Amino acid sequence: MMELAIDNKIFESFIDYELIEKRIRVLAIQINVDYENKTPMIIGVLNGSFIFMADLMKALEISCEVAFLKVSSYKDMQSTGEIKEEYVLNTNIENRDIILIEDIIDTGNTLDYLINKLKTKNPASIKVASLLLKPDALQKEIDEIAYVGFEIGNDFVVGYGLDYNGLGRNTKNIYRLKT
Ligand code: IMP
Ligand code: MG
């Protein structure tokens, strides 16, 4: 599929699944090495991260646990800056090594908020793995960002877990808004 239409918006093919798969294998190797004798708690930020998280987890050979939380800040194609917690983490993370899994880091506001919140629960460490990062949109300095699949421009993207108004998450490839 070369193009995708959602709500009268046209998206064009951008990152193929074969490339995503290859990149995930590299990230997994790094995580396997960095957490060799640890048992990290891998926390998925719903909804967007679920497909990336599943593929990444299957490539991990370390001992690990999973948990989820859900926040939302996006309305239409622009970040609102206001973060709503829709599903709160109910797992004890004290003294645990946390790997937070994101689909995409845009302004960084969501991540900054989440990291500060998690830090109050005294984990041993926090690192972030994000499939995508928009460096030109980033407004915060976040030292915890350790594993990034792809750096992209300020395009709006969908697919492979990412949505536009709730739709488009169920494609293997990633698409970007055609301009
Ligand atoms: P931030 O707080 O601005 O970094 O926004 C992060 C959240 O906005 C991500 O977790 C996504 O859910 C959403 N988001 C940002 N950029 C895109 C995009 O290009 N496509 C789909 N969702 C996006
Ligand atoms: Mg998200």
PDB file of C-alpha atoms and ligand atoms in Angstrom:
ATOM      1  CA  MET A   1       0.000   0.000   0.000  1.00  0.00           C
ATOM      2  CA  MET A   2       1.597   3.267  -1.131  1.00  0.00           C
ATOM      3  CA  GLU A   3      -1.008   5.679   0.225  1.00  0.00           C
ATOM      4  CA  LEU A   4      -3.427   5.733   3.126  1.00  0.00           C
ATOM      5  CA  ALA A   5      -6.517   7.941   3.467  1.00  0.00           C
ATOM      6  CA  ILE A   6      -7.901   8.857   6.889  1.00  0.00           C
ATOM      7  CA  ASP A   7     -10.652  11.482   7.299  1.00  0.00           C
ATOM      8  CA  ASN A   8      -9.896  13.072   3.907  1.00  0.00           C
ATOM      9  CA  LYS A   9      -6.189  13.298   4.716  1.00  0.00           C
ATOM     10  CA  ILE A  10      -3.721  11.490   2.484  1.00  0.00           C
ATOM     11  CA  PHE A  11      -0.679   9.792   3.987  1.00  0.00           C
ATOM     12  CA  GLU A  12       2.249   8.441   1.952  1.00  0.00           C
ATOM     13  CA  SER A  13       4.488   5.486   2.679  1.00  0.00           C
ATOM     14  CA  PHE A  14       7.425   6.576   4.876  1.00  0.00           C
ATOM     15  CA  ILE A  15       9.153   3.814   6.873  1.00  0.00           C
ATOM     16  CA  ASP A  16       8.693   0.193   5.807  1.00  0.00           C
ATOM     17  CA  TYR A  17       8.214  -2.585   8.317  1.00  0.00           C
ATOM     18  CA  GLU A  18      11.388  -4.350   7.100  1.00  0.00           C
ATOM     19  CA  LEU A  19      13.416  -1.302   8.153  1.00  0.00           C
ATOM     20  CA  ILE A  20      11.557  -0.990  11.472  1.00  0.00           C
ATOM     21  CA  GLU A  21      12.254  -4.666  12.179  1.00  0.00           C
ATOM     22  CA  LYS A  22      15.975  -4.255  11.476  1.00  0.00           C
ATOM     23  CA  ARG A  23      16.223  -1.174  13.669  1.00  0.00           C
ATOM     24  CA  ILE A  24      14.376  -2.907  16.518  1.00  0.00           C
ATOM     25  CA  ARG A  25      16.876  -5.777  16.397  1.00  0.00           C
ATOM     26  CA  VAL A  26      19.705  -3.278  16.933  1.00  0.00           C
ATOM     27  CA  LEU A  27      17.897  -1.528  19.806  1.00  0.00           C
ATOM     28  CA  ALA A  28      17.174  -4.899  21.419  1.00  0.00           C
ATOM     29  CA  ILE A  29      20.836  -5.878  21.256  1.00  0.00           C
ATOM     30  CA  GLN A  30      21.769  -2.630  23.033  1.00  0.00           C
ATOM     31  CA  ILE A  31      19.132  -3.209  25.714  1.00  0.00           C
ATOM     32  CA  ASN A  32      20.189  -6.855  26.133  1.00  0.00           C
ATOM     33  CA  VAL A  33      23.742  -5.655  26.788  1.00  0.00           C
ATOM     34  CA  ASP A  34      22.837  -2.678  29.017  1.00  0.00           C
ATOM     35  CA  TYR A  35      20.492  -4.719  31.233  1.00  0.00           C
ATOM     36  CA  GLU A  36      22.353  -8.029  31.125  1.00  0.00           C
ATOM     37  CA  ASN A  37      22.157  -8.844  34.808  1.00  0.00           C
ATOM     38  CA  LYS A  38      19.085  -6.791  35.609  1.00  0.00           C
ATOM     39  CA  THR A  39      15.348  -7.346  35.483  1.00  0.00           C
ATOM     40  CA  PRO A  40      13.920  -4.059  34.210  1.00  0.00           C
ATOM     41  CA  MET A  41      10.286  -3.081  34.434  1.00  0.00           C
ATOM     42  CA  ILE A  42       9.275  -2.184  30.899  1.00  0.00           C
ATOM     43  CA  ILE A  43       6.464   0.357  30.964  1.00  0.00           C
ATOM     44  CA  GLY A  44       4.475   0.983  27.805  1.00  0.00           C
ATOM     45  CA  VAL A  45       2.866   4.362  27.290  1.00  0.00           C
ATOM     46  CA  LEU A  46      -0.538   3.560  25.757  1.00  0.00           C
ATOM     47  CA  ASN A  47      -1.977   3.590  23.225  1.00  0.00           C
ATOM     48  CA  GLY A  48       0.638   4.393  20.610  1.00  0.00           C
ATOM     49  CA  SER A  49       3.492   2.216  21.854  1.00  0.00           C
ATOM     50  CA  PHE A  50       1.747  -1.164  21.881  1.00  0.00           C
ATOM     51  CA  ILE A  51       2.972  -2.532  18.542  1.00  0.00           C
ATOM     52  CA  PHE A  52       6.539  -1.255  18.942  1.00  0.00           C
ATOM     53  CA  MET A  53       6.623  -2.595  22.489  1.00  0.00           C
ATOM     54  CA  ALA A  54       5.440  -6.050  21.399  1.00  0.00           C
ATOM     55  CA  ASP A  55       8.045  -6.292  18.641  1.00  0.00           C
ATOM     56  CA  LEU A  56      10.830  -4.948  20.869  1.00  0.00           C
ATOM     57  CA  MET A  57       9.949  -7.323  23.717  1.00  0.00           C
ATOM     58  CA  LYS A  58      10.099 -10.338  21.415  1.00  0.00           C
ATOM     59  CA  ALA A  59      13.660  -9.364  20.527  1.00  0.00           C
ATOM     60  CA  LEU A  60      14.747  -9.026  24.181  1.00  0.00           C
ATOM     61  CA  GLU A  61      16.514 -11.926  25.849  1.00  0.00           C
ATOM     62  CA  ILE A  62      16.905 -10.404  29.297  1.00  0.00           C
ATOM     63  CA  SER A  63      14.652 -11.136  32.211  1.00  0.00           C
ATOM     64  CA  CYS A  64      12.011  -8.386  32.401  1.00  0.00           C
ATOM     65  CA  GLU A  65       8.519  -7.457  33.549  1.00  0.00           C
ATOM     66  CA  VAL A  66       5.897  -5.311  31.833  1.00  0.00           C
ATOM     67  CA  ALA A  67       3.439  -2.672  32.934  1.00  0.00           C
ATOM     68  CA  PHE A  68       1.376   0.014  31.236  1.00  0.00           C
ATOM     69  CA  LEU A  69       0.120   3.509  31.774  1.00  0.00           C
ATOM     70  CA  LYS A  70      -1.944   5.770  29.593  1.00  0.00           C
ATOM     71  CA  VAL A  71      -1.792   9.495  29.019  1.00  0.00           C
ATOM     72  CA  SER A  72      -3.121  11.731  26.304  1.00  0.00           C
ATOM     73  CA  SER A  73      -2.088  15.186  25.183  1.00  0.00           C
ATOM     74  CA  TYR A  74      -2.743  15.174  21.484  1.00  0.00           C
ATOM     75  CA  LYS A  75      -5.812  16.637  19.852  1.00  0.00           C
ATOM     76  CA  ASP A  76      -5.950  16.452  16.067  1.00  0.00           C
ATOM     77  CA  MET A  77      -2.438  17.083  14.720  1.00  0.00           C
ATOM     78  CA  GLN A  78      -1.123  19.404  17.422  1.00  0.00           C
ATOM     79  CA  SER A  79       0.075  18.738  20.914  1.00  0.00           C
ATOM     80  CA  THR A  80      -2.136  20.562  23.412  1.00  0.00           C
ATOM     81  CA  GLY A  81       0.566  20.666  26.064  1.00  0.00           C
ATOM     82  CA  GLU A  82      -2.029  19.603  28.599  1.00  0.00           C
ATOM     83  CA  ILE A  83      -1.526  16.034  29.790  1.00  0.00           C
ATOM     84  CA  LYS A  84      -4.370  13.860  30.930  1.00  0.00           C
ATOM     85  CA  GLU A  85      -3.736  10.634  32.843  1.00  0.00           C
ATOM     86  CA  GLU A  86      -6.242   8.122  31.649  1.00  0.00           C
ATOM     87  CA  TYR A  87      -4.777   4.994  33.201  1.00  0.00           C
ATOM     88  CA  VAL A  88      -2.449   5.280  36.171  1.00  0.00           C
ATOM     89  CA  LEU A  89       0.457   2.926  36.823  1.00  0.00           C
ATOM     90  CA  ASN A  90      -0.498   0.730  39.765  1.00  0.00           C
ATOM     91  CA  THR A  91       2.759  -1.203  40.111  1.00  0.00           C
ATOM     92  CA  ASN A  92       5.414  -0.585  42.759  1.00  0.00           C
ATOM     93  CA  ILE A  93       8.537   0.642  40.959  1.00  0.00           C
ATOM     94  CA  GLU A  94      10.704   1.451  43.968  1.00  0.00           C
ATOM     95  CA  ASN A  95      14.337   0.435  43.318  1.00  0.00           C
ATOM     96  CA  ARG A  96      13.408  -0.940  39.896  1.00  0.00           C
ATOM     97  CA  ASP A  97      15.147  -0.194  36.622  1.00  0.00           C
ATOM     98  CA  ILE A  98      12.509   1.361  34.385  1.00  0.00           C
ATOM     99  CA  ILE A  99      12.459   1.363  30.608  1.00  0.00           C
ATOM    100  CA  LEU A 100       9.663   3.617  29.406  1.00  0.00           C
ATOM    101  CA  ILE A 101       8.404   2.750  25.923  1.00  0.00           C
ATOM    102  CA  GLU A 102       7.053   5.534  23.702  1.00  0.00           C
ATOM    103  CA  ASP A 103       5.872   5.532  20.107  1.00  0.00           C
ATOM    104  CA  ILE A 104       7.069   9.048  19.373  1.00  0.00           C
ATOM    105  CA  ILE A 105       8.627  12.012  21.156  1.00  0.00           C
ATOM    106  CA  ASP A 106       7.409  15.285  19.693  1.00  0.00           C
ATOM    107  CA  THR A 107       7.600  18.324  22.016  1.00  0.00           C
ATOM    108  CA  GLY A 108       8.765  16.058  24.830  1.00  0.00           C
ATOM    109  CA  ASN A 109       6.128  17.457  27.193  1.00  0.00           C
ATOM    110  CA  THR A 110       4.435  14.112  27.784  1.00  0.00           C
ATOM    111  CA  LEU A 111       7.711  12.374  28.491  1.00  0.00           C
ATOM    112  CA  ASP A 112       9.001  15.132  30.747  1.00  0.00           C
ATOM    113  CA  TYR A 113       5.778  14.954  32.755  1.00  0.00           C
ATOM    114  CA  LEU A 114       5.913  11.152  33.004  1.00  0.00           C
ATOM    115  CA  ILE A 115       9.574  11.001  34.006  1.00  0.00           C
ATOM    116  CA  ASN A 116       9.087  13.559  36.777  1.00  0.00           C
ATOM    117  CA  LYS A 117       6.072  11.650  38.018  1.00  0.00           C
ATOM    118  CA  LEU A 118       7.881   8.284  37.980  1.00  0.00           C
ATOM    119  CA  LYS A 119      10.908   9.759  39.769  1.00  0.00           C
ATOM    120  CA  THR A 120       8.734  10.525  42.804  1.00  0.00           C
ATOM    121  CA  LYS A 121       8.246   6.755  43.178  1.00  0.00           C
ATOM    122  CA  ASN A 122      12.020   6.245  43.666  1.00  0.00           C
ATOM    123  CA  PRO A 123      12.964   3.841  40.882  1.00  0.00           C
ATOM    124  CA  ALA A 124      16.630   2.775  40.637  1.00  0.00           C
ATOM    125  CA  SER A 125      16.886   4.179  37.100  1.00  0.00           C
ATOM    126  CA  ILE A 126      14.753   5.431  34.226  1.00  0.00           C
ATOM    127  CA  LYS A 127      15.602   5.170  30.526  1.00  0.00           C
ATOM    128  CA  VAL A 128      13.361   5.796  27.553  1.00  0.00           C
ATOM    129  CA  ALA A 129      13.042   3.802  24.340  1.00  0.00           C
ATOM    130  CA  SER A 130      11.078   5.563  21.609  1.00  0.00           C
ATOM    131  CA  LEU A 131      10.450   4.316  18.110  1.00  0.00           C
ATOM    132  CA  LEU A 132      10.455   7.850  16.713  1.00  0.00           C
ATOM    133  CA  LEU A 133      11.860  11.227  17.735  1.00  0.00           C
ATOM    134  CA  LYS A 134      11.240  14.650  16.180  1.00  0.00           C
ATOM    135  CA  PRO A 135      14.428  16.518  17.216  1.00  0.00           C
ATOM    136  CA  ASP A 136      13.263  19.850  15.744  1.00  0.00           C
ATOM    137  CA  ALA A 137      10.041  19.778  17.768  1.00  0.00           C
ATOM    138  CA  LEU A 138      11.661  18.857  21.085  1.00  0.00           C
ATOM    139  CA  GLN A 139      11.230  21.579  23.721  1.00  0.00           C
ATOM    140  CA  LYS A 140      12.738  19.818  26.727  1.00  0.00           C
ATOM    141  CA  GLU A 141      16.159  18.448  27.518  1.00  0.00           C
ATOM    142  CA  ILE A 142      15.511  14.836  28.495  1.00  0.00           C
ATOM    143  CA  ASP A 143      18.658  12.931  29.502  1.00  0.00           C
ATOM    144  CA  GLU A 144      16.743   9.672  29.916  1.00  0.00           C
ATOM    145  CA  ILE A 145      16.195   9.211  26.160  1.00  0.00           C
ATOM    146  CA  ALA A 146      18.509   6.273  25.509  1.00  0.00           C
ATOM    147  CA  TYR A 147      17.114   4.232  22.605  1.00  0.00           C
ATOM    148  CA  VAL A 148      15.608   5.872  19.511  1.00  0.00           C
ATOM    149  CA  GLY A 149      14.476   3.985  16.429  1.00  0.00           C
ATOM    150  CA  PHE A 150      14.381   6.830  13.923  1.00  0.00           C
ATOM    151  CA  GLU A 151      14.816  10.595  14.053  1.00  0.00           C
ATOM    152  CA  ILE A 152      12.307  12.233  11.717  1.00  0.00           C
ATOM    153  CA  GLY A 153      11.350  15.766  10.623  1.00  0.00           C
ATOM    154  CA  ASN A 154       8.305  17.633  11.873  1.00  0.00           C
ATOM    155  CA  ASP A 155       5.908  15.559   9.774  1.00  0.00           C
ATOM    156  CA  PHE A 156       2.749  14.041  11.153  1.00  0.00           C
ATOM    157  CA  VAL A 157       2.989  10.250  10.947  1.00  0.00           C
ATOM    158  CA  VAL A 158       0.594   7.348  11.404  1.00  0.00           C
ATOM    159  CA  GLY A 159       0.706   3.560  11.398  1.00  0.00           C
ATOM    160  CA  TYR A 160       2.496   0.848  13.350  1.00  0.00           C
ATOM    161  CA  GLY A 161       0.625   1.948  16.485  1.00  0.00           C
ATOM    162  CA  LEU A 162       0.497   5.683  15.784  1.00  0.00           C
ATOM    163  CA  ASP A 163      -2.865   7.260  15.047  1.00  0.00           C
ATOM    164  CA  TYR A 164      -4.629  10.203  13.512  1.00  0.00           C
ATOM    165  CA  ASN A 165      -7.807  10.860  15.535  1.00  0.00           C
ATOM    166  CA  GLY A 166      -7.744   7.280  16.776  1.00  0.00           C
ATOM    167  CA  LEU A 167      -7.400   5.733  13.328  1.00  0.00           C
ATOM    168  CA  GLY A 168      -4.542   4.264  11.322  1.00  0.00           C
ATOM    169  CA  ARG A 169      -2.779   2.338  14.092  1.00  0.00           C
ATOM    170  CA  ASN A 170      -3.166  -1.032  12.386  1.00  0.00           C
ATOM    171  CA  THR A 171      -0.671  -0.821   9.538  1.00  0.00           C
ATOM    172  CA  LYS A 172       2.699  -2.547   9.361  1.00  0.00           C
ATOM    173  CA  ASN A 173       4.420   0.421   7.745  1.00  0.00           C
ATOM    174  CA  ILE A 174       4.632   4.015   8.951  1.00  0.00           C
ATOM    175  CA  TYR A 175       3.029   6.717   6.771  1.00  0.00           C
ATOM    176  CA  ARG A 176       3.431  10.468   6.772  1.00  0.00           C
ATOM    177  CA  LEU A 177       1.031  13.257   5.929  1.00  0.00           C
ATOM    178  CA  LYS A 178       1.312  14.236   2.294  1.00  0.00           C
ATOM    179  CA  THR A 179       1.806  17.953   1.772  1.00  0.00           C
TER     180      THR A 179
HETATM  181  P1  IMP B   1       4.712  15.290  22.984  1.00  0.00           P
HETATM  182  O1  IMP B   1       4.206  15.433  24.386  1.00  0.00           O
HETATM  183  O2  IMP B   1       4.535  16.567  22.204  1.00  0.00           O
HETATM  184  O3  IMP B   1       6.132  14.780  22.907  1.00  0.00           O
HETATM  185  O4  IMP B   1       3.752  14.298  22.251  1.00  0.00           O
HETATM  186  C1  IMP B   1       3.859  12.957  22.434  1.00  0.00           C
HETATM  187  C2  IMP B   1       2.618  12.229  21.985  1.00  0.00           C
HETATM  188  O5  IMP B   1       1.921  12.886  20.931  1.00  0.00           O
HETATM  189  C3  IMP B   1       3.033  10.896  21.413  1.00  0.00           C
HETATM  190  O6  IMP B   1       3.124   9.912  22.396  1.00  0.00           O
HETATM  191  C4  IMP B   1       1.943  10.622  20.392  1.00  0.00           C
HETATM  192  O7  IMP B   1       0.860   9.980  21.010  1.00  0.00           O
HETATM  193  C5  IMP B   1       1.522  11.979  19.921  1.00  0.00           C
HETATM  194  N1  IMP B   1       2.178  12.344  18.640  1.00  0.00           N
HETATM  195  C6  IMP B   1       3.190  13.219  18.442  1.00  0.00           C
HETATM  196  N2  IMP B   1       3.535  13.297  17.155  1.00  0.00           N
HETATM  197  C7  IMP B   1       2.710  12.444  16.489  1.00  0.00           C
HETATM  198  C8  IMP B   1       2.591  12.057  15.109  1.00  0.00           C
HETATM  199  O8  IMP B   1       3.303  12.524  14.200  1.00  0.00           O
HETATM  200  N3  IMP B   1       1.646  11.134  14.840  1.00  0.00           N
HETATM  201  C9  IMP B   1       0.829  10.589  15.794  1.00  0.00           C
HETATM  202  N4  IMP B   1       0.913  10.921  17.091  1.00  0.00           N
HETATM  203  C10 IMP B   1       1.847  11.840  17.444  1.00  0.00           C
HETATM  204 MG    MG B   2       1.562   8.475  22.711  1.00  0.00          MG
END
